[in-house]
XYZ file of N, CA, C and O in Angstrom:
544
model
N 0.866 -0.950 0.005
C -0.121 0.046 0.214
C 0.861 1.245 0.038
O 1.797 1.267 0.941
N 0.621 2.122 -0.693
C 1.123 3.724 -0.781
C 1.081 4.591 0.360
O 0.386 4.119 1.183
N 2.593 4.938 0.779
C 2.319 6.081 1.528
C 1.202 6.904 1.789
O 1.049 7.336 0.406
N 0.835 7.558 2.909
C -0.020 8.448 2.434
C 1.140 9.811 2.300
O 2.001 10.140 2.757
N 0.136 10.470 1.516
C 1.062 11.774 1.226
C 1.357 12.708 2.019
O 0.751 13.074 3.060
N 2.156 13.912 1.562
C 2.728 14.731 2.500
C 1.695 15.742 2.074
O 2.269 17.007 1.755
N 0.927 15.821 2.328
C -0.301 17.014 2.271
C -1.041 17.008 3.516
O -1.468 16.008 4.459
N -0.906 18.495 4.343
C -1.496 18.375 5.557
C -3.321 19.980 4.924
O -2.571 20.757 4.214
N -4.095 19.503 5.228
C -5.370 20.163 5.060
C -5.318 21.475 6.621
O -5.038 21.558 7.254
N -5.490 22.708 5.534
C -5.611 23.813 6.978
C -6.711 24.545 6.225
O -7.024 25.389 5.323
N -7.637 24.400 7.252
C -9.032 25.131 7.090
C -9.088 26.433 7.683
O -8.910 26.716 8.573
N -9.441 27.521 7.155
C -9.446 28.554 7.185
C -10.881 29.040 7.419
O -12.079 29.542 6.143
N -11.904 29.118 8.609
C -13.078 28.974 8.667
C -13.766 30.736 7.921
O -15.246 31.077 8.125
N -12.949 31.693 8.648
C -12.996 33.520 7.895
C -12.973 33.282 6.530
O -13.336 34.394 6.243
N -12.695 32.668 5.944
C -12.610 32.798 4.129
C -13.655 33.260 3.674
O -12.945 33.904 2.342
N -14.634 32.218 3.748
C -16.028 32.655 3.031
C -15.769 31.610 2.032
O -16.463 31.954 1.304
N -14.608 31.282 1.971
C -14.299 29.784 0.791
C -15.015 28.325 1.499
O -14.927 28.147 2.533
N -16.189 27.497 0.903
C -16.722 26.734 1.171
C -15.439 25.197 2.047
O -14.655 25.551 1.361
N -15.618 24.852 3.178
C -14.927 24.007 4.020
C -14.110 23.251 2.284
O -12.821 22.449 2.195
N -15.092 22.358 1.653
C -14.810 21.098 1.079
C -14.164 21.697 -0.305
O -12.870 21.139 -0.625
N -14.422 23.188 -0.756
C -13.461 24.020 -1.869
C -12.039 23.973 -1.626
O -11.300 23.759 -2.249
N -12.085 24.213 0.018
C -10.432 24.268 0.201
C -9.679 23.182 0.080
O -8.407 23.247 0.078
N -10.385 21.812 0.603
C -9.548 20.439 0.345
C -9.391 20.581 -1.201
O -8.123 20.016 -1.369
N -10.236 20.887 -1.970
C -10.078 20.901 -3.137
C -9.553 21.306 -3.814
O -8.197 21.228 -4.683
N -8.731 22.877 -3.394
C -7.964 24.125 -3.749
C -6.711 23.305 -3.663
O -5.348 23.773 -4.110
N -6.351 22.362 -2.155
C -5.115 22.472 -1.571
C -4.915 21.367 -2.284
O -3.438 21.175 -2.250
N -5.617 20.458 -2.888
C -5.307 19.419 -2.918
C -4.513 19.422 -4.431
O -3.153 18.952 -5.128
N -5.061 20.294 -5.470
C -4.632 20.741 -6.647
C -3.473 21.417 -6.415
O -2.527 21.262 -7.271
N -3.126 22.501 -5.441
C -1.999 23.183 -5.029
C -0.696 22.061 -5.100
O 0.114 22.506 -5.579
N -1.393 21.018 -4.632
C -0.263 19.968 -3.974
C 0.337 19.353 -5.731
O 1.458 18.711 -5.517
N -0.738 19.345 -6.304
C -0.731 18.366 -7.064
C 0.074 19.580 -8.481
O 1.482 19.137 -9.338
N -0.075 20.662 -7.934
C 0.644 21.713 -9.305
C 2.258 22.131 -8.790
O 2.752 21.934 -9.898
N 2.628 21.616 -7.156
C 3.409 21.786 -6.874
C 5.299 20.015 -6.632
O 5.918 20.822 -6.566
N 3.973 19.213 -7.085
C 4.255 18.032 -7.607
C 4.849 17.548 -5.809
O 5.539 16.493 -5.779
N 3.906 17.923 -4.719
C 4.125 17.310 -3.488
C 3.298 16.039 -3.387
O 3.247 15.513 -2.503
N 1.939 16.209 -4.326
C 1.345 15.039 -4.753
C 1.344 14.332 -6.365
O 1.644 15.123 -6.876
N 1.593 12.985 -5.735
C 2.600 12.662 -7.520
C 1.303 11.167 -7.357
O 0.499 10.804 -6.855
N 1.004 11.289 -8.719
C -0.246 9.821 -9.407
C 0.694 8.414 -8.414
O 1.895 8.540 -8.408
N 0.011 7.735 -7.353
C -0.036 6.537 -6.803
C 0.136 7.068 -5.547
O -0.089 6.280 -4.715
N -0.071 8.333 -4.681
C 0.293 9.017 -3.555
C -1.364 8.302 -2.786
O -1.893 8.774 -3.667
N -1.465 7.997 -1.564
C -2.916 8.310 -0.892
C -2.841 9.850 -0.277
O -1.742 10.330 0.172
N -4.108 9.684 -0.484
C -4.586 11.212 0.451
C -5.091 10.725 2.155
O -5.076 9.292 2.030
N -4.643 11.656 2.813
C -4.787 11.502 3.813
C -6.594 10.633 4.169
O -7.552 11.190 2.978
N -6.804 9.817 4.642
C -8.381 9.080 5.038
C -8.842 10.442 5.845
O -8.445 11.856 6.079
N -10.750 10.354 5.012
C -11.156 11.391 5.796
C -11.383 11.818 7.050
O -10.919 12.382 7.465
N -11.008 9.856 8.050
C -10.466 10.252 9.411
C -9.488 10.992 9.937
O -9.651 12.124 10.860
N -8.408 10.763 9.070
C -6.954 11.562 9.959
C -7.601 13.233 9.156
O -6.884 14.048 10.386
N -8.163 13.613 8.352
C -8.194 14.914 7.842
C -9.281 15.572 9.263
O -9.106 16.649 9.246
N -10.515 15.245 9.759
C -10.923 15.241 10.737
C -10.209 14.977 11.612
O -10.614 16.856 12.471
N -9.533 14.430 12.049
C -9.070 14.842 13.319
C -7.949 15.631 13.296
O -7.855 16.730 13.820
N -7.445 16.098 12.126
C -6.227 17.422 12.022
C -7.160 18.407 12.106
O -6.386 19.606 12.145
N -8.000 18.598 11.494
C -8.951 19.768 10.911
C -10.814 19.907 11.994
O -10.711 21.390 11.614
N -10.952 18.892 12.447
C -12.051 19.161 12.997
C -13.070 19.735 12.371
O -14.200 20.237 12.873
N -12.965 18.730 11.197
C -14.356 19.325 9.861
C -15.504 18.033 9.942
O -14.910 16.923 10.188
N -16.523 18.268 9.579
C -17.576 17.265 9.501
C -16.641 15.798 8.206
O -16.059 16.575 7.088
N -16.861 14.625 8.674
C -16.406 13.774 7.609
C -16.628 13.745 6.560
O -15.907 13.304 5.020
N -18.103 14.041 6.581
C -19.152 14.311 4.875
C -18.355 15.225 3.985
O -18.634 15.127 2.652
N -18.126 16.705 5.012
C -17.187 17.748 4.353
C -15.872 17.048 3.200
O -15.902 17.279 1.620
N -15.339 15.998 3.950
C -13.544 15.393 3.179
C -14.415 14.346 2.040
O -13.439 15.116 1.102
N -15.536 13.757 2.026
C -15.785 12.865 1.442
C -15.740 13.615 0.347
O -16.018 13.385 -1.007
N -17.021 14.569 0.606
C -17.565 15.761 -0.958
C -16.056 16.143 -1.343
O -16.397 16.154 -2.390
N -15.605 17.294 -1.056
C -14.168 17.187 -1.249
C -13.455 15.691 -2.186
O -12.917 16.230 -3.411
N -13.490 14.663 -1.709
C -12.659 13.622 -2.340
C -13.493 13.171 -3.670
O -12.748 13.063 -4.686
N -14.738 13.127 -3.899
C -15.605 12.960 -4.563
C -15.594 14.295 -5.784
O -15.433 13.549 -7.333
N -15.602 15.249 -5.570
C -15.348 16.377 -6.564
C -13.871 16.101 -6.925
O -13.679 16.134 -8.309
N -13.030 15.594 -6.421
C -11.570 15.490 -6.928
C -11.679 14.051 -7.826
O -11.246 14.177 -8.562
N -12.361 13.442 -7.394
C -12.367 11.929 -8.087
C -13.434 12.544 -9.215
O -12.918 12.261 -10.595
N -14.169 13.374 -9.305
C -15.756 13.688 -10.382
C -14.253 14.200 -11.390
O -14.812 14.187 -12.866
N -13.337 14.733 -11.045
C -12.395 15.613 -12.193
C -11.067 15.195 -12.635
O -10.348 15.231 -13.605
N -11.296 14.053 -12.276
C -10.293 12.475 -12.434
C -9.116 13.176 -11.685
O -8.186 12.111 -12.720
N -9.022 13.636 -10.830
C -7.860 13.212 -10.108
C -6.967 12.714 -9.431
O -6.176 12.437 -8.682
N -8.360 12.194 -8.876
C -7.708 11.104 -7.771
C -9.271 9.966 -8.239
O -10.137 9.807 -8.497
N -9.078 8.784 -7.414
C -9.422 7.708 -7.305
C -9.708 6.952 -6.013
O -8.958 6.420 -5.322
N -10.966 6.485 -5.805
C -11.313 6.262 -4.283
C -11.028 4.742 -4.708
O -11.788 4.030 -5.794
N -10.455 3.851 -3.831
C -10.058 2.129 -3.737
C -10.502 1.884 -2.800
O -10.002 2.227 -1.506
N -11.746 1.120 -2.862
C -12.482 0.570 -1.350
C -11.945 -0.207 -0.784
O -10.814 -1.445 -1.114
N -11.254 0.277 0.233
C -10.912 -0.352 1.889
C -9.356 0.051 2.027
O -8.785 0.162 2.608
N -8.883 0.721 0.581
C -7.902 0.813 0.727
C -7.624 2.728 1.087
O -6.257 3.171 1.358
N -8.341 3.319 0.439
C -8.031 5.014 0.442
C -8.252 5.418 -0.737
O -8.617 4.581 -2.068
N -8.088 6.786 -1.086
C -8.147 7.541 -1.887
C -6.917 7.893 -2.598
O -5.530 8.665 -1.570
N -6.279 7.431 -3.999
C -4.902 7.698 -4.072
C -5.593 8.892 -5.779
O -5.980 8.919 -6.384
N -4.233 9.502 -5.483
C -3.952 10.600 -7.006
C -3.669 9.414 -8.337
O -2.889 8.342 -8.501
N -4.330 10.053 -9.435
C -4.314 9.455 -10.308
C -3.151 10.129 -11.501
O -3.031 9.845 -12.609
N -3.282 11.553 -11.087
C -2.923 12.339 -12.240
C -2.563 13.523 -11.587
O -2.971 13.953 -10.637
N -1.204 14.390 -12.387
C -0.694 15.558 -11.689
C -1.359 16.352 -12.347
O -1.977 16.486 -13.433
N -1.048 17.886 -11.856
C -1.364 19.089 -12.824
C 0.008 19.913 -12.670
O -0.360 21.024 -13.336
N 1.084 19.696 -12.771
C 2.183 19.965 -12.257
C 3.140 20.763 -13.817
O 2.813 19.609 -14.635
N 2.675 21.825 -13.720
C 3.832 21.906 -15.095
C 5.347 22.793 -15.271
O 5.425 22.435 -13.928
N 5.892 23.328 -16.001
C 7.568 22.662 -15.940
C 7.497 24.019 -15.091
O 8.568 24.145 -14.226
N 6.824 24.950 -14.815
C 7.075 26.035 -14.173
C 7.104 25.804 -12.287
O 7.221 26.418 -11.514
N 6.464 24.446 -12.071
C 5.837 24.609 -10.893
C 7.049 23.978 -10.181
O 7.086 23.868 -8.782
N 8.018 23.419 -10.743
C 9.265 22.795 -10.318
C 10.382 23.418 -9.232
O 10.192 24.376 -9.261
N 10.639 22.982 -8.216
C 11.396 23.607 -7.529
C 12.811 24.438 -8.329
O 13.068 25.572 -7.490
N 13.422 23.958 -8.969
C 14.488 24.423 -9.728
C 14.009 25.219 -11.077
O 14.847 25.219 -11.762
N 12.855 25.942 -11.118
C 12.337 26.580 -12.437
C 12.583 27.934 -12.278
O 12.904 28.484 -10.941
N 13.283 28.575 -13.403
C 13.768 30.058 -13.479
C 12.652 31.230 -12.862
O 12.694 31.882 -11.918
N 11.428 30.421 -13.120
C 10.301 31.503 -12.857
C 9.752 31.072 -11.477
O 9.568 32.227 -10.572
N 10.118 29.792 -10.731
C 9.870 29.903 -9.403
C 10.727 30.543 -7.947
O 10.495 31.473 -7.630
N 12.124 31.067 -8.901
C 12.839 31.714 -8.094
C 12.841 33.132 -8.052
O 13.114 33.464 -7.430
N 12.125 33.324 -9.573
C 12.210 34.975 -10.048
C 10.942 35.142 -8.752
O 10.990 36.500 -8.549
N 9.979 34.177 -8.952
C 8.584 34.768 -8.023
C 8.897 34.450 -6.610
O 8.805 35.509 -5.872
N 10.105 33.721 -6.144
C 10.453 33.613 -4.549
C 11.359 35.233 -4.781
O 10.942 35.502 -3.683
N 12.077 35.598 -5.359
C 12.860 36.646 -5.330
C 12.030 37.752 -5.013
O 11.936 38.883 -3.759
N 10.926 37.639 -5.720
C 9.874 39.026 -5.460
C 9.453 38.986 -4.348
O 8.737 39.924 -3.932
N 8.396 37.614 -3.783
C 7.803 37.508 -2.825
C 8.741 38.228 -1.589
O 8.117 38.742 -1.097
N 10.362 37.926 -1.692
C 11.299 38.292 -0.570
C 11.192 39.821 -0.880
O 11.369 40.299 0.590
N 11.101 40.247 -1.845
C 11.292 41.939 -1.879
C 9.882 42.653 -1.084
O 10.219 43.572 -0.385
N 9.188 42.193 -1.647
C 7.248 42.712 -1.339
C 7.586 42.244 0.090
O 7.242 43.342 1.317
N 8.008 41.169 0.530
C 8.315 41.331 2.239
C 9.016 42.232 3.108
O 8.630 42.399 3.616
N 10.178 42.628 2.308
C 10.943 43.565 2.609
C 10.440 44.592 2.351
O 10.849 45.678 3.587
N 9.622 45.227 2.064
C 8.725 46.351 1.212
C 7.728 46.902 2.473
O 7.647 47.910 2.921
N 7.626 45.748 3.509
C 6.306 46.025 4.516
C 5.239 45.305 4.189
O 4.104 45.581 4.573
N 4.910 44.464 2.979
C 3.695 44.010 2.846
C 3.623 43.086 3.342
O 4.499 41.987 4.012
N 2.095 42.451 3.605
C 1.575 41.377 4.846
C 1.414 40.372 3.588
O 1.373 40.595 2.428
N 1.382 39.091 4.191
C 1.279 37.978 3.267
C -0.178 37.956 2.188
O 0.179 37.407 1.061
N -1.309 38.640 3.176
C -2.118 39.187 2.706
C -2.374 39.848 1.355
O -2.960 39.880 0.457
N -1.432 41.155 1.876
C -1.442 41.977 0.513
C -0.491 41.602 -0.548
O -0.956 41.649 -1.680
N 0.293 40.886 -0.595
C 1.043 39.943 -1.295
C 0.095 39.151 -2.711
O 0.252 39.193 -3.602
N -0.337 38.713 -1.459
C -1.419 37.547 -2.492
C -2.353 38.597 -2.869
O -3.105 38.348 -4.412
N -3.427 39.732 -2.776
C -3.946 40.457 -3.461
C -3.316 41.014 -4.702
O -3.908 40.862 -5.230
N -2.349 41.445 -4.390
C -1.628 42.047 -5.649
C -1.077 40.940 -6.606
O -0.940 41.415 -7.423
N -0.911 39.679 -5.993
C -0.270 38.668 -6.820
C -1.704 38.315 -7.872
O -1.670 38.042 -8.971
N -3.112 38.301 -7.216
C -4.221 38.018 -7.734
C -4.438 38.653 -8.693
O -5.140 38.291 -9.845
N -4.186 40.006 -8.114
C -5.000 41.104 -9.017
C -3.739 40.991 -10.835
O -5.001 41.127 -11.554
N -2.973 41.518 -10.823
C -1.677 40.780 -11.795
C -1.848 39.853 -12.484
O -2.250 39.621 -13.267
N -2.289 38.514 -11.491
C -2.809 37.512 -12.372
C -3.775 37.357 -13.021
O -4.105 37.079 -14.135
N -5.063 37.949 -12.187
C -6.026 38.121 -12.959
C -6.051 38.826 -14.313
O -6.727 38.760 -15.079
N -5.371 40.301 -14.148
C -5.356 41.113 -15.535
C -4.486 40.466 -16.725
O -5.113 40.960 -17.515
N -3.444 39.517 -16.340
C -2.727 39.143 -17.327
C -3.486 37.742 -18.037
O -3.609 37.754 -19.366
N -4.559 36.948 -17.164
C -5.337 36.110 -18.447
C -6.804 36.388 -18.357
O -7.480 35.578 -18.660
N -6.997 38.041 -18.440
C -8.024 38.536 -18.929
C -8.522 37.991 -20.086
O -7.846 38.099 -20.805
N -9.711 37.299 -20.232
C -10.099 37.082 -21.023
C -9.942 35.677 -21.729
O -10.522 34.816 -22.409
N -9.027 35.371 -21.517
C -8.399 33.597 -20.943
C -9.666 32.786 -20.392
O -9.247 32.419 -19.438
N -10.160 32.211 -21.437
C -11.203 31.134 -20.194
C -11.085 29.729 -20.561
O -11.477 28.970 -19.890
N -9.140 29.310 -20.517
C -8.702 27.867 -21.150
C -8.884 27.465 -19.351
O -9.022 26.088 -19.599
N -8.536 28.611 -18.599
C -8.281 27.901 -17.454
C -9.494 27.258 -16.271
O -9.347 26.438 -15.534
């Protein structure tokens, strides 16, 4: 049996984002960054419930959504396993783009921006850059 993946869910109850969507988004993020790879087992619903104190049905709803999107597969009695990744070339640790972004983030922090400020700024630039691009 494959090891449980190195993914820990962090639920922000004040974010306004549905809890199950936070799990879906965090799983996709881990897939994009290569933290989860095909064959890795997601934490069981019980493990997620113990770590986050959320309803087990919420975890199962998130896992069903990931399965519907073809990213994971539930295997009865064994768990839920990653079937494919979302990682692009820019997501890997040694990517020049990642290094440039890390440098930019450090400069933003040094300039006094808080994490939420940096996130908002990055999201605004990202939205503007991909405006009208409905492929994603």
